Amino acid sequence: WLLEVSQADAMSMLESTKQELNLVAKVLSERFGHLDLGEVHPLAVRYLLAERSRQRTPAWKESKLLGADGGGFFNPDLSPDVELFSELLEHCRLADCAYERTAADAERVLGEIWQGATWEMPVCIPEASLGRPAHFLAVRHPSEAGGGGGRVVLSVRGTKELADVLTDALMDTAPFEGGFAHTGVVRASAALCESYAEMLRAFETKGYEVVVVGHSLGAATAAAVTIQLRRSCGLRQARCACFAPPPTVDAKLAKECAPYLMSVVHDDDFIPRSQVASLLAVYRELLVFDWLPAARQE
């Protein structure tokens, strides 16, 4: 890697990484520096997880989805909506395509997804940099045979490299579009919108549908990008499909963007529930959890 860049560029990259690490250390210290992990017995973690696993029966999960009054935030059964699931499957494949190692690999997979369509991939950046996740932008042109309209897809990759981990770790909050959001994600969203908002707005003006997709960290960034595109960049119809997104924005902003943002979470996946508040709650629970009875029984 060092042979591919000049000495000055290499030193600049190393200095930027050092500054980023210092910032991450500061954030983690502020959020978790007061915790004494030595107070948590390793077996407490094991037996608490086992107890929670036994608790999460299908009936218990359904009660959580429906809410105490039966009118929960989530629709408990979307299975009859074949069109929705067909579209989500395509979006999931597009999100997964962002994990390909090279632009050539991404183009090959995209050709399989959009088989028979006329498409192009004007942008593909398969490696992350500080504050800027890996991503690609692809355009499917309208079918002359009437088989579908034009669509522009911005697909954002999830965590895979050190730069992504540093973005994840910036888990304090920053002002964002009338609310608050994950600081690392806010920065990533700003970088992508600065690069592509004008292009996406031009495509929307021509009648193309604009869709942003992503998985994990990429899902969080995709959500923030879509909100920013609609609120600050002049796009009216942009929408988003998020797969396993970590908590990203505050509750007020989440409800406001619900009409154009779909989040897909598999069962009791940990990542969509991992945030500072939930991690601190687990720590407090571990401190008081009596794991000895279960250990003796085992």
Coordinates of C-alpha atoms in Angstrom, one line a residue:
W1 CA 0.0 0.0 0.0
L2 CA 2.8 2.4 0.9
L3 CA 4.4 1.9 -2.5
E4 CA 1.2 3.1 -4.2
V5 CA 1.2 6.5 -2.7
S6 CA 3.7 9.3 -2.2
Q7 CA 5.4 9.7 1.2
A8 CA 3.6 12.9 1.8
D9 CA 0.2 11.3 1.1
A10 CA 1.1 8.3 3.3
M11 CA 2.0 10.6 6.2
S12 CA -1.2 12.6 5.7
M13 CA -3.3 9.4 5.8
L14 CA -1.5 8.2 8.9
E15 CA -2.0 11.5 10.6
S16 CA -5.7 11.5 9.7
T17 CA -6.0 8.0 11.1
K18 CA -4.3 9.0 14.3
Q19 CA -6.7 11.9 14.7
E20 CA -9.6 9.7 14.1
L21 CA -8.4 7.1 16.7
N22 CA -8.0 9.9 19.2
L23 CA -11.6 11.1 18.5
V24 CA -13.0 7.6 18.9
A25 CA -11.0 7.1 22.2
K26 CA -12.5 10.4 23.5
V27 CA -16.1 9.3 22.6
L28 CA -15.7 5.8 24.1
S29 CA -14.2 7.3 27.2
E30 CA -17.0 9.7 27.7
R31 CA -19.7 7.1 27.1
F32 CA -18.1 4.0 28.8
G33 CA -15.0 5.2 30.7
H34 CA -16.8 5.1 34.0
L35 CA -17.7 1.4 33.8
D36 CA -15.7 -1.2 35.7
L37 CA -16.0 -4.3 33.6
G38 CA -14.0 -6.2 36.2
E39 CA -17.2 -6.1 38.3
V40 CA -19.0 -8.3 35.7
H41 CA -18.3 -12.0 36.0
P42 CA -17.8 -13.7 32.6
L43 CA -20.3 -16.5 33.6
A44 CA -22.9 -13.8 34.3
V45 CA -22.8 -12.9 30.6
R46 CA -23.3 -16.6 29.6
Y47 CA -26.2 -17.3 31.9
L48 CA -28.0 -14.0 31.3
L49 CA -27.9 -14.7 27.6
A50 CA -29.2 -18.2 28.1
E51 CA -32.1 -16.9 30.3
R52 CA -33.0 -14.3 27.8
S53 CA -32.9 -16.8 25.0
R54 CA -35.4 -19.0 26.8
Q55 CA -37.6 -16.0 27.5
R56 CA -37.9 -15.1 23.8
T57 CA -40.6 -17.5 22.8
P58 CA -42.7 -16.8 19.7
A59 CA -45.6 -15.6 21.9
W60 CA -43.3 -13.2 23.8
K61 CA -42.0 -11.8 20.6
E62 CA -45.4 -11.3 19.2
S63 CA -46.5 -9.4 22.3
K64 CA -43.6 -7.1 22.0
L65 CA -44.4 -6.4 18.3
L66 CA -48.1 -5.7 19.0
G67 CA -47.5 -3.7 22.1
A68 CA -49.5 -3.8 25.4
D69 CA -52.7 -2.5 23.7
G70 CA -52.4 -4.5 20.6
G71 CA -51.6 -1.5 18.5
G72 CA -47.9 -1.7 18.1
F73 CA -45.6 0.2 15.8
F74 CA -45.1 -2.8 13.5
N75 CA -47.5 -4.5 11.2
P76 CA -47.4 -8.1 12.5
D77 CA -48.0 -9.8 9.2
L78 CA -46.9 -8.4 5.8
S79 CA -46.6 -11.9 4.2
P80 CA -49.6 -11.4 1.8
D81 CA -47.8 -8.4 0.2
V82 CA -46.0 -10.3 -2.6
E83 CA -45.0 -7.1 -4.4
L84 CA -43.4 -5.7 -1.3
F85 CA -41.3 -8.8 -0.6
S86 CA -40.3 -9.1 -4.2
E87 CA -39.0 -5.6 -4.1
L88 CA -37.3 -6.1 -0.8
L89 CA -35.5 -9.2 -2.2
E90 CA -34.1 -7.1 -5.0
H91 CA -33.1 -4.4 -2.6
C92 CA -31.4 -6.9 -0.3
R93 CA -29.4 -8.3 -3.2
L94 CA -28.4 -4.8 -4.2
A95 CA -27.3 -4.1 -0.6
D96 CA -25.3 -7.3 -0.5
C97 CA -23.6 -6.4 -3.9
A98 CA -21.8 -3.5 -2.1
Y99 CA -19.7 -6.1 -0.3
E100 CA -18.0 -7.3 -3.5
R101 CA -14.3 -6.8 -3.4
T102 CA -13.8 -5.1 -6.8
A103 CA -15.8 -3.0 -9.2
A104 CA -15.7 -5.8 -11.8
D105 CA -17.2 -8.2 -9.2
A106 CA -20.0 -5.7 -8.4
E107 CA -20.8 -5.3 -12.0
R108 CA -21.0 -9.0 -12.5
V109 CA -23.4 -9.4 -9.6
L110 CA -25.5 -6.4 -10.7
G111 CA -25.8 -7.9 -14.1
E112 CA -27.4 -11.0 -12.5
I113 CA -29.8 -8.9 -10.4
W114 CA -30.8 -6.7 -13.4
Q115 CA -30.6 -9.4 -16.0
G116 CA -32.2 -8.3 -19.3
A117 CA -32.3 -4.7 -18.3
T118 CA -30.2 -1.8 -19.7
W119 CA -28.0 -0.5 -16.9
E120 CA -24.8 1.1 -16.0
M121 CA -22.6 1.6 -12.9
P122 CA -21.1 5.1 -13.1
V123 CA -19.6 4.9 -9.6
C124 CA -18.2 2.0 -7.6
I125 CA -15.9 2.6 -4.6
P126 CA -15.3 -0.8 -3.0
E127 CA -13.0 0.4 -0.3
A128 CA -13.9 2.6 2.7
S129 CA -12.0 5.7 3.8
L130 CA -12.3 7.8 6.9
G131 CA -15.9 9.1 7.1
R132 CA -16.8 7.6 3.8
P133 CA -18.1 4.1 3.5
A134 CA -17.7 1.8 0.4
H135 CA -20.6 2.2 -2.0
F136 CA -21.7 2.1 -5.6
L137 CA -24.2 4.0 -7.7
A138 CA -26.0 2.2 -10.5
V139 CA -28.6 3.2 -13.0
R140 CA -31.3 1.0 -14.5
H141 CA -32.7 2.7 -17.6
P142 CA -36.4 2.6 -18.5
S143 CA -37.5 -0.4 -20.5
E144 CA -38.6 0.3 -24.1
A145 CA -40.9 -2.7 -23.9
G146 CA -42.7 -1.2 -20.9
G147 CA -41.2 -3.6 -18.4
G148 CA -40.4 -0.9 -15.8
G149 CA -39.3 2.7 -15.2
G150 CA -35.9 4.0 -14.6
R151 CA -34.3 3.6 -11.2
V152 CA -31.1 4.9 -9.6
V153 CA -29.7 2.9 -6.7
L154 CA -27.1 4.1 -4.2
S155 CA -25.9 1.0 -2.3
V156 CA -23.8 1.6 0.9
R157 CA -21.7 -1.2 2.3
G158 CA -21.7 -2.2 6.0
T159 CA -18.7 -2.6 8.3
K160 CA -15.8 -4.5 6.8
E161 CA -12.6 -2.4 7.2
L162 CA -11.0 -0.3 10.0
A163 CA -12.4 2.9 8.6
D164 CA -15.9 1.4 9.0
V165 CA -15.2 0.4 12.6
L166 CA -14.1 3.9 13.4
T167 CA -17.3 5.3 11.9
D168 CA -19.3 2.8 14.1
A169 CA -17.4 3.8 17.2
L170 CA -18.4 7.5 16.9
M171 CA -21.6 6.7 18.7
D172 CA -22.3 10.0 20.3
T173 CA -25.1 12.2 18.8
A174 CA -25.0 15.2 16.5
P175 CA -27.7 17.6 15.3
F176 CA -29.2 16.2 12.1
E177 CA -32.1 17.5 9.9
G178 CA -34.2 18.8 12.8
G179 CA -33.3 16.0 15.2
F180 CA -30.3 14.1 16.3
A181 CA -28.4 11.1 14.8
H182 CA -25.3 8.9 15.3
T183 CA -22.3 11.2 14.7
G184 CA -20.3 8.8 12.5
V185 CA -23.3 8.2 10.3
V186 CA -24.0 12.0 10.1
R187 CA -20.6 12.5 8.7
A188 CA -20.8 9.6 6.3
S189 CA -24.2 10.9 5.0
A190 CA -22.8 14.4 4.5
A191 CA -19.9 13.0 2.4
L192 CA -22.2 10.9 0.1
C193 CA -24.7 13.7 -0.3
E194 CA -22.0 16.2 -1.2
S195 CA -20.9 13.8 -3.9
Y196 CA -24.1 12.6 -5.4
A197 CA -27.1 14.8 -4.4
E198 CA -26.9 16.9 -7.6
M199 CA -26.7 13.8 -9.8
L200 CA -29.5 12.1 -8.0
R201 CA -31.7 15.2 -8.2
A202 CA -31.1 15.4 -12.0
F203 CA -32.2 11.7 -12.4
E204 CA -35.3 12.3 -10.3
T205 CA -36.2 15.3 -12.5
K206 CA -36.0 13.0 -15.5
G207 CA -38.5 10.6 -13.9
Y208 CA -36.1 8.1 -12.4
E209 CA -36.9 6.5 -9.1
V210 CA -34.1 7.1 -6.5
V211 CA -33.6 4.3 -4.0
V212 CA -30.9 4.1 -1.3
V213 CA -30.1 0.7 0.2
G214 CA -27.7 -0.7 2.7
H215 CA -26.9 -3.3 5.4
S216 CA -25.8 -2.7 9.0
L217 CA -23.6 0.4 9.0
G218 CA -24.5 0.8 5.4
A219 CA -28.2 0.7 6.3
A220 CA -27.8 3.4 8.9
T221 CA -25.9 5.6 6.4
A222 CA -28.5 4.9 3.7
A223 CA -31.3 6.0 6.0
A224 CA -29.4 9.3 6.9
V225 CA -28.6 9.9 3.2
T226 CA -32.3 9.5 2.3
I227 CA -33.4 11.9 5.0
Q228 CA -30.8 14.4 4.0
L229 CA -31.7 14.1 0.3
R230 CA -35.3 14.8 1.0
R231 CA -34.9 17.5 3.6
S232 CA -31.9 19.4 2.4
C233 CA -31.1 18.4 -1.2
G234 CA -34.3 19.0 -3.0
L235 CA -35.3 15.4 -3.8
R236 CA -39.0 14.7 -3.3
Q237 CA -39.4 11.0 -3.9
A238 CA -36.2 9.3 -2.7
R239 CA -36.8 6.3 -0.5
C240 CA -34.8 3.8 1.4
A241 CA -34.5 0.1 2.2
C242 CA -32.4 -0.7 5.3
F243 CA -31.4 -4.2 6.3
A244 CA -30.3 -4.7 10.0
P245 CA -29.7 -1.0 10.7
P246 CA -28.3 0.0 14.0
P247 CA -30.1 2.8 15.9
T248 CA -29.4 5.9 13.9
V249 CA -31.8 8.8 14.5
D250 CA -34.0 9.9 17.4
A251 CA -37.5 8.7 17.8
K252 CA -39.2 11.8 16.5
L253 CA -37.1 11.8 13.3
A254 CA -37.6 8.0 12.9
K255 CA -41.4 8.4 12.9
E256 CA -41.3 11.4 10.5
C257 CA -39.3 9.4 7.9
A258 CA -41.3 6.2 8.2
P259 CA -43.4 6.8 5.1
Y260 CA -40.3 6.6 2.8
L261 CA -38.0 4.4 4.8
M262 CA -38.3 0.6 5.3
S263 CA -36.2 -1.2 8.0
V264 CA -35.9 -4.9 7.9
V265 CA -34.7 -6.7 11.1
H266 CA -34.3 -10.4 11.4
D267 CA -35.9 -11.7 14.5
D268 CA -34.0 -10.6 17.6
D269 CA -30.8 -9.5 15.8
F270 CA -28.5 -7.7 18.2
I271 CA -27.2 -4.9 15.9
P272 CA -30.5 -3.1 15.4
R273 CA -30.8 -2.9 19.2
S274 CA -27.2 -1.9 20.0
Q275 CA -26.8 1.7 21.2
V276 CA -25.3 3.4 24.2
A277 CA -28.4 3.2 26.3
S278 CA -29.0 -0.5 25.6
L279 CA -25.4 -1.4 26.3
L280 CA -25.4 0.5 29.6
A281 CA -28.7 -1.2 30.5
V282 CA -27.1 -4.7 29.8
Y283 CA -24.1 -3.7 32.0
R284 CA -26.4 -2.7 34.9
E285 CA -28.4 -5.9 34.6
L286 CA -25.2 -8.0 34.6
L287 CA -24.1 -6.3 37.8
V288 CA -27.2 -7.6 39.7
F289 CA -27.9 -10.8 37.9
D290 CA -27.7 -13.9 40.1
W291 CA -26.1 -16.5 37.9
L292 CA -25.1 -19.0 40.6
P293 CA -28.4 -21.0 40.8
A294 CA -28.2 -21.7 37.0
A295 CA -24.5 -22.6 37.3
R296 CA -25.1 -25.0 40.2
Q297 CA -28.0 -26.6 38.4
E298 CA -25.9 -27.1 35.3

